[in-house]
Backbone as numpy.savetxt, mean C-alpha at the origin, in Angstrom:
# Nx Ny Nz CAx CAy CAz Cx Cy Cz
-17.09 5.63 12.59 -16.07 4.43 11.69 -16.69 3.41 12.04
-17.08 2.25 10.94 -17.33 1.15 11.24 -16.23 0.30 11.79
-16.47 -0.41 12.73 -15.77 -1.37 13.71 -15.76 -2.78 13.11
-14.77 -3.34 13.05 -14.40 -4.60 12.59 -13.87 -5.45 13.85
-13.70 -6.96 13.63 -13.67 -7.74 14.74 -12.23 -7.97 13.88
-10.88 -7.42 14.98 -9.68 -7.52 14.47 -9.42 -9.16 14.76
-9.91 -10.02 15.33 -9.21 -11.25 15.33 -9.58 -11.97 14.14
-10.93 -11.47 13.66 -11.40 -12.22 12.19 -10.36 -11.49 10.81
-9.77 -10.53 11.21 -8.58 -10.01 10.19 -7.57 -10.19 10.46
-6.79 -10.54 11.58 -5.56 -10.90 12.14 -5.53 -12.68 11.80
-6.62 -13.13 11.37 -6.22 -14.60 11.55 -5.63 -15.00 10.21
-5.28 -13.65 9.27 -4.54 -14.40 8.16 -2.94 -13.63 8.57
-2.73 -13.18 9.35 -1.30 -13.49 9.82 -1.10 -14.30 10.44
-0.47 -15.48 9.93 -0.28 -16.72 10.30 0.93 -16.83 11.34
0.93 -18.38 12.00 2.53 -18.33 12.57 3.53 -18.70 11.89
3.38 -18.31 10.30 4.27 -18.30 9.40 5.45 -17.27 9.65
4.67 -16.31 10.46 5.80 -14.93 10.34 6.93 -15.88 11.38
6.76 -17.03 12.08 7.93 -17.31 12.80 8.90 -18.11 12.24
8.76 -18.57 10.84 9.39 -19.66 10.12 9.64 -19.00 8.95
8.88 -17.65 8.30 9.23 -17.27 7.55 8.68 -17.89 5.95
7.73 -18.74 6.19 7.14 -19.64 5.43 6.15 -18.82 4.79
5.44 -18.77 3.36 4.22 -18.16 2.92 3.17 -19.07 3.16
1.71 -18.60 3.45 0.67 -19.47 3.15 0.51 -19.92 2.12
-0.15 -21.36 1.92 -0.30 -21.74 0.64 -1.90 -21.11 0.01
-1.92 -20.76 -1.24 -2.76 -19.88 -1.74 -3.36 -20.70 -3.13
-4.48 -20.98 -3.79 -4.89 -21.83 -4.75 -4.29 -21.07 -5.77
-3.81 -22.14 -6.63 -3.35 -21.68 -7.82 -4.17 -21.71 -8.97
-4.34 -20.82 -10.11 -5.49 -20.06 -10.65 -5.05 -21.01 -11.94
-5.87 -21.44 -12.71 -5.67 -21.57 -13.94 -5.42 -20.71 -15.26
-4.71 -20.97 -15.93 -4.27 -19.98 -17.35 -5.54 -19.08 -17.83
-5.32 -17.99 -17.72 -6.31 -17.23 -18.55 -6.48 -17.37 -19.88
-7.84 -17.17 -20.29 -8.66 -17.34 -21.76 -7.92 -16.23 -22.41
-7.18 -15.87 -23.16 -6.64 -14.92 -23.99 -7.65 -14.21 -24.59
-8.46 -15.11 -25.39 -8.80 -15.09 -26.63 -10.43 -14.10 -26.28
-10.90 -14.11 -25.11 -11.77 -12.90 -24.64 -11.66 -12.13 -23.87
-11.11 -11.10 -24.02 -11.33 -10.17 -23.00 -12.01 -9.96 -21.71
-13.64 -10.18 -21.91 -14.52 -9.84 -21.04 -14.12 -10.84 -20.17
-13.75 -12.56 -20.62 -14.03 -13.29 -19.62 -12.66 -13.37 -18.80
-11.50 -12.67 -19.36 -10.09 -12.47 -18.57 -10.63 -11.80 -17.44
-11.15 -10.40 -18.01 -11.59 -9.72 -16.46 -12.21 -10.11 -15.63
-13.48 -11.01 -15.99 -14.32 -11.94 -14.62 -13.41 -13.01 -14.27
-12.54 -13.37 -14.89 -11.63 -14.60 -14.47 -10.49 -13.95 -13.55
-10.13 -12.48 -13.75 -9.14 -11.97 -12.80 -10.05 -11.84 -11.40
-11.10 -11.34 -11.39 -11.85 -10.85 -9.96 -12.23 -12.39 -9.61
-12.46 -13.46 -10.91 -12.61 -14.68 -9.72 -11.49 -15.24 -8.97
-10.60 -15.42 -9.63 -9.20 -15.79 -8.76 -8.60 -14.97 -8.02
-8.78 -14.09 -7.63 -8.33 -13.13 -6.61 -9.63 -13.10 -5.42
-10.81 -13.58 -5.61 -11.81 -13.77 -4.70 -11.46 -14.77 -4.17
-10.69 -15.84 -4.35 -11.09 -16.96 -3.66 -9.88 -16.80 -2.18
-10.29 -17.37 -1.45 -9.74 -17.21 0.51 -8.18 -18.09 0.03
-7.44 -17.30 1.07 -6.71 -18.42 1.07 -6.50 -19.26 2.25
-5.33 -20.13 2.20 -5.78 -21.38 3.26 -4.45 -21.56 4.29
-4.97 -20.64 5.30 -3.45 -20.53 6.39 -3.64 -21.81 6.96
-2.28 -22.21 7.41 -1.95 -23.54 8.29 -2.47 -23.37 9.39
-2.29 -22.08 9.98 -2.43 -21.54 11.70 -3.59 -20.39 11.56
-4.76 -20.18 12.05 -5.35 -19.20 11.83 -5.60 -18.08 13.63
-4.65 -19.34 14.09 -4.49 -18.65 15.74 -4.27 -16.97 15.37
-4.90 -16.28 16.30 -4.60 -15.07 16.71 -3.36 -14.78 17.22
-3.04 -15.36 18.26 -1.70 -15.69 19.30 -0.62 -15.92 18.51
-0.54 -16.79 17.41 0.39 -17.12 16.72 0.78 -16.08 15.76
0.76 -15.07 15.93 1.52 -13.74 15.17 2.23 -13.29 15.98
3.35 -12.96 15.24 4.47 -12.14 16.28 4.32 -10.75 15.68
4.00 -10.41 16.63 4.06 -8.82 16.56 5.26 -8.00 16.80
5.85 -7.10 15.46 7.03 -6.30 15.31 6.39 -4.82 15.73
5.42 -4.24 15.63 5.84 -2.91 16.11 4.18 -2.59 17.08
4.14 -1.74 18.24 2.96 -1.06 18.40 2.93 0.34 17.76
1.99 0.53 17.38 1.54 1.83 17.02 1.35 3.10 17.71
0.97 2.83 18.90 0.91 3.69 19.95 2.28 4.54 20.26
2.51 6.32 20.01 3.81 6.58 20.21 4.57 7.10 19.05
4.45 6.27 17.87 4.96 6.38 16.80 4.36 7.70 15.89
5.47 7.97 14.88 4.97 8.97 13.95 5.16 8.27 12.49
4.04 8.76 11.83 3.56 8.48 10.40 3.43 9.39 9.48
4.14 8.80 8.33 4.07 9.90 7.27 3.00 9.22 6.05
1.88 9.63 5.31 1.16 9.35 4.61 0.68 9.65 3.47
1.32 9.28 2.14 1.32 10.60 1.19 0.37 9.77 0.37
-0.92 10.99 -0.31 -2.07 10.82 -0.59 -2.98 10.44 0.63
-2.45 11.13 1.85 -3.58 11.02 3.01 -4.61 11.67 3.50
-5.10 12.56 2.20 -6.02 13.60 2.45 -7.59 12.92 2.31
-7.39 11.73 1.42 -8.84 11.02 0.98 -8.25 9.47 0.74
-9.69 8.78 0.37 -9.46 7.50 0.26 -8.75 6.58 1.21
-8.26 5.46 0.71 -7.14 4.54 1.47 -6.67 5.22 2.60
-5.79 6.29 2.26 -4.63 7.01 2.91 -5.31 7.44 4.05
-6.42 8.44 3.57 -7.16 8.93 4.72 -7.99 7.65 5.92
-8.20 6.75 5.20 -8.85 5.66 6.27 -7.86 5.11 7.34
-6.07 4.92 6.64 -5.30 4.67 7.39 -4.91 5.76 8.52
-4.76 6.59 8.12 -4.65 7.53 9.00 -5.76 7.77 10.15
-6.73 7.51 9.90 -8.35 7.46 10.91 -7.95 6.49 12.22
-7.20 5.18 11.36 -6.82 4.18 12.40 -5.68 4.01 12.91
-4.83 4.90 12.75 -3.56 5.22 13.40 -4.07 6.03 14.32
-4.68 7.19 14.28 -5.21 7.97 15.32 -5.95 7.25 16.32
-7.02 6.20 15.77 -7.73 5.51 16.97 -6.37 4.46 17.59
-5.06 4.33 17.23 -4.44 3.63 17.51 -3.56 4.05 19.14
-3.58 5.30 19.00 -2.69 6.05 19.67 -0.84 6.47 18.85
-1.42 6.40 17.79 -0.29 6.98 16.91 0.08 8.41 17.48
1.16 8.71 17.93 2.03 10.09 18.16 1.59 11.26 17.09
2.07 11.04 16.17 1.67 11.97 14.98 1.47 11.35 13.68
0.74 12.18 13.18 0.06 11.15 12.01 0.01 12.50 11.09
1.07 12.47 9.81 1.45 13.62 8.99 0.93 13.36 7.40
-0.13 13.62 7.02 -0.84 13.30 5.76 -0.42 14.34 4.86
-0.14 14.01 3.73 0.10 15.00 2.18 -0.66 14.65 1.28
-0.84 15.62 0.70 -1.79 15.66 -0.42 -1.86 17.29 -1.29
-1.92 17.16 -2.56 -1.69 18.49 -3.34 -2.96 19.33 -3.04
-4.03 19.02 -3.19 -5.48 19.78 -2.79 -5.54 20.21 -1.72
-5.31 21.28 -1.13 -5.22 22.21 -0.12 -6.70 22.06 0.63
-7.84 22.31 -0.14 -9.24 22.23 0.13 -9.59 20.66 0.90
-8.97 19.72 0.25 -9.23 18.27 0.70 -8.27 18.12 1.82
-7.25 18.30 1.60 -6.37 18.74 3.00 -6.82 19.19 4.47
-7.71 20.53 4.28 -8.35 20.77 5.28 -9.44 20.08 5.62
-10.20 19.61 4.80 -11.01 18.90 4.94 -10.85 17.31 5.93
-9.67 16.98 5.35 -9.38 15.55 6.10 -8.48 15.99 7.61
-8.14 17.16 7.71 -7.50 17.39 9.12 -8.39 17.54 10.02
-9.98 18.34 9.49 -10.72 18.65 10.40 -11.11 17.02 10.66
-11.65 16.02 9.96 -11.59 14.74 10.16 -10.92 13.90 11.19
-9.66 14.34 10.97 -8.58 13.58 11.96 -8.48 14.30 13.42
-8.61 15.79 13.37 -8.00 16.47 14.77 -9.81 16.02 15.72
-11.17 16.06 15.08 -11.98 15.91 15.70 -12.37 14.70 16.27
-11.53 13.30 15.70 -11.11 12.20 16.51 -10.43 12.29 17.74
-9.56 13.15 17.68 -8.55 13.39 18.98 -9.32 14.09 20.08
-8.76 13.61 21.50 -9.38 14.12 22.83 -8.89 15.48 22.83
-8.84 16.14 23.54 -8.54 17.45 24.13 -6.96 17.24 24.85
-6.53 15.95 25.19 -5.22 15.11 26.08 -4.66 15.19 24.77
-4.99 15.02 23.48 -4.09 14.66 22.43 -3.56 15.79 21.74
-3.70 17.20 22.41 -3.28 18.30 21.97 -3.74 18.43 20.28
-4.93 17.74 19.85 -5.86 18.53 19.02 -4.98 18.62 17.71
-4.81 19.41 17.28 -4.21 20.02 15.83 -2.98 19.45 15.32
-2.14 19.06 16.96 -0.98 19.05 16.82 -0.49 17.07 16.68
-1.68 16.75 16.81 -1.68 14.94 16.63 -1.52 14.88 14.90
-2.69 15.79 14.54 -2.66 15.71 12.84 -2.12 16.46 12.42
-1.32 16.57 11.28 -0.76 17.25 10.52 -1.08 17.30 9.44
-1.52 18.29 8.17 -1.53 18.36 6.76 -0.35 18.99 6.39
0.11 18.71 5.45 1.64 19.36 4.63 0.80 19.29 3.24
0.92 20.41 2.78 0.54 20.52 1.05 1.96 19.78 0.27
1.85 18.82 -0.47 2.80 18.28 -1.17 2.12 17.55 -2.57
2.96 18.00 -3.51 2.92 17.21 -4.95 3.79 16.11 -4.61
3.37 14.97 -5.01 4.25 13.83 -4.86 5.18 13.66 -6.15
4.85 14.12 -7.08 5.57 14.17 -8.58 6.35 15.60 -8.49
6.81 16.43 -8.01 7.61 16.96 -7.46 8.61 16.85 -6.26
10.29 16.32 -7.21 10.89 15.74 -6.28 11.42 16.45 -5.19
11.31 18.30 -5.35 10.97 18.98 -4.31 10.48 18.69 -3.29
9.35 18.87 -3.55 8.40 18.79 -2.92 8.14 17.65 -2.15
8.75 16.41 -2.53 8.77 15.07 -1.48 9.71 15.47 -0.43
10.95 16.04 -0.77 12.34 16.20 -0.32 11.64 17.22 1.07
10.70 18.11 0.97 10.49 19.14 1.87 9.28 18.21 2.95
8.60 17.44 2.47 7.91 16.99 3.13 8.50 16.00 4.10
9.74 15.23 3.80 10.62 14.79 4.72 11.31 15.20 5.52
11.99 16.51 4.90 12.59 17.36 5.80 12.11 18.28 6.88
10.35 18.53 6.71 9.72 18.94 7.69 9.52 17.76 8.52
9.31 16.66 8.44 9.27 15.17 9.42 10.51 15.16 10.18
11.59 15.60 9.72 13.13 15.25 10.52 13.39 16.05 11.53
12.91 17.38 10.71 12.73 18.68 11.68 11.94 19.01 12.99
10.60 18.57 12.52 9.92 18.95 13.52 9.88 17.46 14.54
9.52 16.20 13.88 9.08 15.56 14.49 10.52 14.29 14.92
11.75 14.67 14.65 12.99 14.01 14.92 13.47 12.44 14.54
12.21 12.47 13.60 12.39 11.12 13.07 11.16 10.54 12.61
11.10 9.00 11.91 9.89 8.23 11.47 10.03 7.06 11.48
8.60 6.50 11.97 8.50 5.57 12.24 7.62 4.74 11.33
7.14 5.20 10.59 5.87 4.38 9.75 5.58 5.50 8.38
5.54 4.84 7.23 5.55 5.36 6.21 4.59 4.37 5.10
3.45 5.48 4.96 2.68 4.77 3.89 2.65 5.38 2.63
2.90 4.58 1.16 2.64 5.41 0.26 1.77 5.06 -0.71
0.85 6.14 -0.25 -0.47 5.61 -0.84 -1.37 6.61 -2.09
-0.34 7.67 -2.39 -0.90 8.30 -3.26 -0.79 7.66 -5.22
-1.75 7.68 -5.50 -1.80 7.29 -6.59 -2.91 8.02 -7.80
-3.17 7.93 -9.30 -3.94 8.15 -10.12 -4.32 6.86 -10.77
-5.69 7.04 -11.52 -6.14 6.16 -12.56 -6.57 6.83 -13.94
-5.63 7.01 -14.72 -5.72 7.61 -16.28 -4.97 7.13 -17.13
-6.03 6.25 -18.24 -5.03 5.69 -19.11 -5.17 6.22 -20.60
-5.62 7.81 -20.42 -5.58 8.67 -21.68 -4.87 9.57 -21.78
-5.07 10.80 -21.49 -4.13 12.08 -21.57 -3.44 12.24 -20.50
-3.78 11.65 -19.53 -2.79 11.68 -18.47 -1.96 10.57 -17.74
-1.59 9.71 -18.91 -1.06 8.17 -18.51 0.32 8.67 -18.18
1.39 9.60 -18.97 2.54 10.27 -18.28 2.83 10.54 -16.77
1.66 11.64 -16.30 1.52 12.05 -15.14 1.35 10.34 -14.36
0.47 9.55 -14.67 0.17 8.42 -13.86 1.53 7.51 -13.49
2.23 7.66 -14.49 3.28 6.93 -14.14 4.37 7.36 -13.45
4.37 9.05 -13.44 5.20 10.20 -12.73 4.52 9.67 -10.69
3.61 9.52 -10.83 2.84 9.22 -9.23 2.78 8.36 -9.03
2.28 7.14 -9.41 2.44 6.22 -9.45 3.67 5.09 -9.20
4.50 5.44 -9.79 5.79 4.67 -9.81 6.68 5.74 -9.41
7.25 6.66 -10.14 8.26 7.23 -9.65 8.32 8.02 -8.38
7.54 8.52 -8.20 7.12 9.35 -6.78 7.03 8.62 -5.60
6.69 7.02 -5.76 6.84 6.38 -4.97 8.08 5.56 -4.45
8.83 5.47 -5.31 9.93 4.77 -5.50 10.74 5.79 -4.57
11.01 7.27 -5.00 11.81 8.55 -4.24 11.14 8.97 -3.12
9.79 8.33 -2.52 9.41 8.55 -1.43 9.85 7.32 -0.19
9.59 6.25 -1.07 10.53 5.05 -0.45 12.14 5.24 0.32
12.79 5.89 -1.06 13.91 5.82 -0.66 14.29 7.35 -0.04
13.39 8.12 0.25 13.68 9.32 1.31 13.33 8.48 2.67
12.35 7.95 2.22 11.73 7.40 3.92 12.82 6.53 4.65
13.39 5.51 3.85 14.49 4.71 4.33 15.45 5.60 4.89
16.02 6.48 3.99 17.17 7.25 4.37 16.83 8.04 6.07
15.43 8.39 6.20 15.29 9.05 7.26 15.24 7.94 8.64
14.54 7.09 8.33 14.86 5.85 9.20 15.90 5.27 9.68
16.85 5.16 8.63 17.90 5.17 8.99 18.92 5.87 10.19
18.80 7.06 9.61 19.55 8.12 10.10 18.79 8.24 11.70
17.64 8.19 11.82 17.25 8.26 13.36 17.34 7.26 14.14
17.35 6.27 13.51 17.78 4.70 14.30 16.54 4.65 15.01
15.62 4.45 14.87 14.79 4.33 15.82 14.23 2.73 16.27
14.13 2.30 16.88 13.78 0.95 17.23 12.61 -0.09 16.52
12.99 -0.11 14.95 12.23 -0.71 14.12 11.06 0.39 13.18
11.38 0.36 11.93 10.13 1.04 11.49 9.60 0.20 10.28
8.45 0.60 9.55 7.48 -0.10 8.47 7.63 1.08 7.57
7.36 0.52 6.01 7.16 0.95 5.04 6.11 0.37 4.00
5.09 0.78 3.86 4.04 -0.13 3.54 3.53 0.66 2.17
3.96 0.18 0.86 3.41 0.46 -0.49 2.43 0.26 -0.88
1.20 0.57 -1.51 0.18 0.68 -1.61 0.07 0.00 -3.72
0.32 -1.31 -3.76 0.18 -1.82 -5.02 -1.52 -1.95 -5.23
-2.08 -3.01 -6.11 -2.94 -3.30 -6.61 -3.29 -4.52 -6.94
-4.57 -5.27 -7.26 -4.71 -6.86 -7.44 -4.20 -6.94 -9.06
-4.32 -5.92 -9.49 -3.46 -5.83 -11.48 -1.87 -6.05 -11.46
-1.36 -5.89 -10.29 0.11 -6.06 -10.12 0.10 -7.72 -10.38
-0.66 -8.44 -9.68 -0.55 -9.60 -9.88 -1.44 -10.61 -10.99
-2.64 -9.64 -11.16 -3.49 -10.12 -12.44 -3.63 -9.10 -13.38
-2.57 -8.57 -14.32 -2.95 -7.45 -15.18 -4.02 -7.57 -16.16
-4.82 -6.36 -16.11 -6.04 -6.39 -16.86 -5.73 -5.75 -18.13
-6.03 -6.54 -19.45 -5.55 -6.20 -20.67 -6.58 -4.52 -21.14
-7.49 -4.19 -20.13 -7.99 -3.08 -20.73 -7.49 -2.34 -19.49
-7.09 -2.15 -18.98 -5.94 -1.29 -17.89 -4.41 -1.30 -18.04
-3.67 -1.63 -18.84 -2.19 -1.86 -19.00 -1.07 -1.33 -18.69
-1.32 -0.01 -18.83 -0.58 1.14 -18.22 -0.66 1.15 -16.82
-2.04 1.24 -16.21 -2.21 1.03 -14.70 -1.57 -0.13 -13.96
-2.01 -1.29 -14.67 -1.58 -2.53 -14.17 0.17 -2.32 -14.13
0.93 -1.96 -14.90 2.26 -1.84 -15.20 2.59 -1.05 -14.21
1.75 -0.09 -13.67 2.57 1.13 -12.70 2.49 -0.09 -11.47
1.54 -0.53 -11.39 1.52 -1.47 -9.91 2.00 -2.40 -9.75
2.31 -2.98 -11.12 3.17 -4.10 -10.78 4.79 -3.81 -10.81
5.11 -2.40 -10.85 6.22 -1.92 -10.87 6.77 -1.59 -9.56
5.40 -1.10 -8.69 5.11 -1.01 -7.17 6.00 -1.99 -6.59
5.24 -3.08 -6.84 5.35 -4.57 -6.23 6.44 -5.03 -6.43
7.05 -5.10 -7.57 8.60 -5.22 -7.81 9.54 -4.35 -7.02
9.51 -3.39 -7.00 10.42 -2.25 -6.47 10.37 -2.62 -5.18
8.90 -2.79 -4.44 9.23 -2.34 -3.14 9.77 -4.30 -2.54
9.43 -5.17 -3.25 10.03 -6.35 -2.87 11.64 -6.47 -3.17
12.16 -5.14 -4.17 13.71 -5.17 -4.33 14.25 -4.42 -3.37
13.79 -3.29 -2.85 13.99 -2.75 -1.63 13.91 -3.46 -0.40
13.18 -4.63 -0.05 12.85 -5.40 1.03 14.51 -6.34 0.95
14.48 -6.37 -0.06 16.16 -7.26 -0.12 17.22 -7.32 0.43
17.18 -5.66 0.17 18.35 -4.73 0.89 18.82 -5.17 2.51
17.87 -5.61 3.05 17.73 -5.82 4.47 18.38 -4.43 5.23
17.37 -3.70 5.25 17.74 -2.61 6.36 17.87 -2.86 7.81
18.72 -2.64 8.71 18.51 -3.20 9.98 16.82 -2.52 10.66
16.27 -3.09 11.22 15.18 -2.32 12.13 14.26 -2.17 10.93
14.43 -2.36 9.78 12.92 -1.85 9.05 12.54 -2.95 7.91
11.02 -3.36 7.84 10.38 -3.75 7.19 9.80 -3.02 5.73
10.00 -3.55 4.77 8.76 -2.77 3.84 8.20 -3.85 3.23
6.98 -3.43 2.92 5.88 -4.50 2.27 5.10 -3.78 1.33
4.21 -5.11 0.69 3.37 -4.41 -0.33 1.96 -4.67 0.19
1.11 -3.98 -0.34 -0.24 -3.98 0.13 -0.99 -4.27 -1.17
-1.62 -5.34 -1.65 -2.23 -5.29 -3.30 -3.40 -5.11 -2.68
-4.04 -3.88 -3.35 -5.50 -3.46 -2.90 -6.54 -3.83 -4.33
-7.47 -4.23 -3.58 -8.71 -4.67 -4.64 -9.48 -3.35 -4.86
-10.37 -3.04 -5.59 -11.34 -1.94 -6.04 -12.07 -1.49 -4.56
-11.59 -0.60 -4.29 -12.39 -0.18 -3.13 -13.31 1.26 -3.19
-14.14 1.35 -2.34 -15.02 2.70 -2.46 -14.11 4.00 -2.11
-13.63 4.54 -3.12 -12.96 5.45 -2.96 -13.39 6.83 -3.97
-12.77 7.48 -3.76 -13.43 9.26 -5.14 -12.57 8.63 -6.23
-11.49 7.43 -6.30 -10.98 7.20 -7.52 -11.51 6.44 -8.44
-12.01 5.69 -7.81 -12.97 4.84 -8.70 -14.41 5.16 -8.78
-14.57 5.66 -7.50 -16.28 6.17 -7.80 -16.55 6.96 -8.92
-15.51 7.79 -9.02 -15.57 9.19 -10.03 -15.04 8.68 -11.34
-14.70 7.61 -11.48 -14.10 7.19 -12.55 -14.87 7.34 -14.03
-14.29 7.84 -15.09 -15.24 8.14 -15.97 -14.79 7.23 -17.68
-15.73 7.29 -18.71 -15.23 6.81 -19.51 -13.58 7.81 -20.26
-13.80 8.85 -20.15 -12.34 9.82 -20.45 -11.32 9.26 -19.73
-11.38 8.53 -18.48 -10.16 8.18 -17.54 -9.80 7.01 -18.24
-10.26 6.23 -19.14 -9.90 4.95 -19.25 -9.27 4.97 -21.13
-8.47 4.39 -21.42 -8.11 4.20 -22.75 -8.85 4.08 -23.84
-8.76 4.63 -25.23 -9.49 4.38 -26.08 -9.95 3.03 -26.77
-8.89 2.30 -26.38 -8.81 0.74 -26.90 -9.71 -0.35 -26.14
-10.69 0.46 -25.07 -11.72 -0.02 -24.07 -12.90 0.05 -24.62
-13.23 1.06 -25.65 -14.36 1.49 -25.75 -15.42 0.49 -25.76
-15.39 -0.72 -26.37 -16.02 -2.00 -26.28 -16.64 -2.41 -25.14
-15.37 -2.15 -23.74 -15.99 -3.09 -22.69 -15.84 -1.79 -21.61
-15.99 -0.79 -21.79 -16.11 0.63 -20.66 -17.16 0.42 -19.57
-18.34 -0.30 -20.44 -19.08 -0.40 -19.26 -19.00 -1.41 -18.30
-18.49 -2.74 -18.55 -18.44 -3.75 -17.93 -17.29 -3.55 -16.82
-16.14 -2.79 -17.12 -14.93 -2.37 -16.64 -15.30 -1.25 -15.46
-16.28 -0.37 -15.84 -16.39 0.71 -14.72 -17.22 0.08 -13.32
-18.04 -1.11 -13.92 -18.89 -1.67 -13.13 -18.21 -2.56 -12.49
-16.99 -3.41 -12.61 -15.83 -3.87 -11.83 -15.07 -3.38 -10.85
-15.00 -2.00 -11.49 -13.81 -1.09 -11.01 -14.68 -0.54 -9.88
-15.64 -0.20 -9.88 -16.54 0.03 -8.83 -17.01 -0.61 -7.96
-16.50 -1.71 -7.16 -16.66 -2.79 -6.35 -16.82 -2.09 -4.98
-17.30 -2.42 -3.88 -17.70 -1.59 -2.66 -16.70 -2.12 -1.48
-15.64 -2.24 -2.06 -14.85 -2.97 -0.74 -14.90 -1.70 0.25
-15.26 -2.07 1.68 -15.32 -0.95 2.53 -14.01 -0.45 2.93
-13.80 1.34 2.73 -12.68 1.85 2.52 -11.65 1.74 4.02
-12.73 1.62 4.96 -12.14 1.92 6.53 -11.79 0.30 7.04
-12.53 -0.66 6.22 -11.83 -1.62 6.44 -10.12 -2.20 5.79
-10.11 -1.20 4.70 -8.89 -1.28 3.88 -7.81 -0.73 4.86
-8.26 0.37 5.36 -7.17 1.36 6.28 -6.79 0.14 7.44
-7.75 -0.36 8.05 -7.43 -1.17 9.06 -6.33 -2.23 8.64
-6.98 -2.89 7.69 -6.00 -4.25 7.24 -4.61 -3.58 6.73
-4.09 -2.08 6.48 -3.19 -1.99 6.48 -2.24 -1.68 7.65
-3.24 -1.38 8.93 -2.49 -0.69 10.02 -2.25 -2.18 10.60
-2.77 -3.17 10.26 -2.15 -4.58 10.95 -1.05 -5.19 10.22
-1.27 -4.64 9.29 0.02 -5.16 8.41 1.62 -4.54 8.69
1.31 -3.21 9.38 2.45 -2.32 9.74 2.74 -3.31 11.24
1.80 -3.50 11.77 2.38 -4.66 13.42 2.63 -5.83 12.58
2.23 -6.40 12.10 2.43 -7.86 12.00 3.56 -8.57 10.66
3.32 -7.93 9.66 3.89 -8.14 8.40 5.27 -8.31 8.41
5.80 -9.65 7.81 7.05 -9.69 7.63 7.98 -8.53 6.38
9.02 -8.66 6.79 9.76 -7.84 5.66 9.90 -8.69 4.07
9.16 -7.79 2.95 9.24 -8.48 2.08 8.11 -9.29 1.57
7.29 -9.10 2.59 5.96 -9.75 2.31 4.85 -9.30 1.51
3.69 -9.87 0.55 3.14 -9.09 0.11 1.33 -9.80 0.56
0.41 -8.83 0.73 -0.91 -9.02 1.04 -1.91 -8.54 0.21
-2.71 -9.48 -0.17 -3.78 -8.94 -0.94 -5.07 -8.53 -0.19
-5.62 -7.32 -0.32 -6.96 -6.74 0.47 -8.29 -6.66 -0.54
-8.90 -7.95 -0.68 -9.90 -7.41 -1.41 -11.26 -7.94 -1.13
-12.22 -7.68 -1.81 -13.30 -7.97 -1.25 -13.61 -8.04 0.27
-13.40 -7.29 0.78 -13.21 -7.22 2.38 -12.54 -8.50 3.22
-11.59 -8.70 2.66 -10.95 -9.90 3.10 -9.07 -9.91 2.70
-8.65 -10.31 3.84 -7.10 -10.12 3.71 -6.45 -11.63 3.31
-5.73 -11.58 2.14 -4.91 -12.74 1.91 -2.92 -12.36 1.85
-2.67 -13.44 2.11 -1.24 -13.18 1.93 -0.96 -14.31 0.75
0.03 -13.53 -0.11 0.37 -14.09 -1.49 1.90 -14.59 -0.95
2.20 -15.31 -2.17 3.35 -16.06 -1.76 4.49 -15.45 -3.25
5.35 -14.74 -2.51 6.27 -14.30 -3.78 7.38 -15.36 -3.95
7.43 -15.59 -5.51 8.22 -16.81 -5.79 9.72 -16.13 -5.85
10.59 -17.24 -5.27 11.44 -16.43 -5.27 12.94 -17.45 -5.46
13.39 -17.61 -6.74 14.35 -18.42 -7.18 15.72 -18.54 -6.32
16.13 -18.77 -5.27 17.01 -18.53 -4.47 18.04 -19.04 -4.89
18.30 -19.94 -6.25 19.63 -19.97 -7.03 19.81 -19.24 -7.71
19.06 -19.00 -8.37 19.13 -18.06 -9.29 19.68 -16.83 -8.66
18.84 -16.34 -7.74 19.24 -14.71 -7.23 20.76 -14.78 -6.30
21.35 -16.00 -6.02 22.40 -16.26 -5.38 23.45 -16.20 -6.84
22.98 -16.68 -7.60 24.41 -16.72 -8.98 24.44 -15.20 -9.27
23.28 -14.51 -9.44 23.20 -13.04 -9.83 23.90 -12.31 -8.77
24.25 -12.80 -7.48 25.01 -11.79 -6.34 25.95 -12.10 -6.86
26.43 -13.14 -7.12 27.74 -13.76 -7.17 28.65 -13.18 -8.37
27.63 -12.82 -9.51 28.21 -12.43 -10.76 28.65 -10.47 -10.19
27.80 -10.18 -10.29 27.40 -8.72 -9.65 28.56 -8.23 -8.54
29.02 -9.20 -7.57 30.05 -8.56 -6.71 31.15 -9.25 -6.72
31.26 -10.20 -7.73 32.77 -10.50 -7.71 33.60 -9.33 -8.45
34.86 -9.30 -7.78 35.69 -8.52 -8.24 37.21 -9.11 -8.89
37.67 -8.61 -9.56 38.70 -9.22 -10.24 39.90 -8.55 -9.60
41.27 -9.25 -9.51 42.47 -8.51 -8.96 42.77 -7.97 -10.13
């Protein structure tokens, strides 16, 4: 596995973890809606600008969690970013890593990769576990968390990385997997973490850069990822004790989902731009780097924060929050008449 300089990555988790303020990010100019190709290019240009942390000191970070000895569940963990996260957790001494996926053959290959990374003293196959799961099935997801509760006694880390990209014939299933399954998995993860009452837990939900800058060529996929970001932020506002819920907005990464993307996976409305779109979506962000960034988020990210992982760099975005409006809405919906 490619090694990265942790100090270089962690510098984006600034000392604002202590005061709750977000780092300043450059503001982007309005998109030119008259030309879809220019919009597509501008999205990439805007999102590739580096953030400007006020304090880039590694020692200024607040560490919420040590990964050693923890129990983790990763949906979609048999390939791509989910598998990269699993590998990095194994390297960081996580006690048990449970990966889930629908394809049993892929699950077997992923399990072998993870167990080969374990030393004899790590109990081999017991440290990495594969549970066949179709996340689109409510019963399947419940079985995954029931297995974790029964056999592991609780849960410390949940990564919801299962997702597909198909704007044509399978767009309804894409909504089921990218949104509905993630929301249910988050709810089940919260319930289990609150029940087992371990000293601190974290849920990382994988969104995409298109939640921040939607692509007109991928309206449904962009919508699902925007829903992930909004739902995650909403869950984080519930302020569950000893639990952080954060969002990782991923840029185009070197995974099979994008590398195997074909014109048949894209809606008919993009016929004139399919070649340009496919070229941009197949950007070569290193998948192991993406996995490392997510495990660092587990350790350092504040509850409710959103991080952008794009072009092999990590940025913290600023969640706009109208505090006055939010307070008024809370008062409105919590006011009871005698």
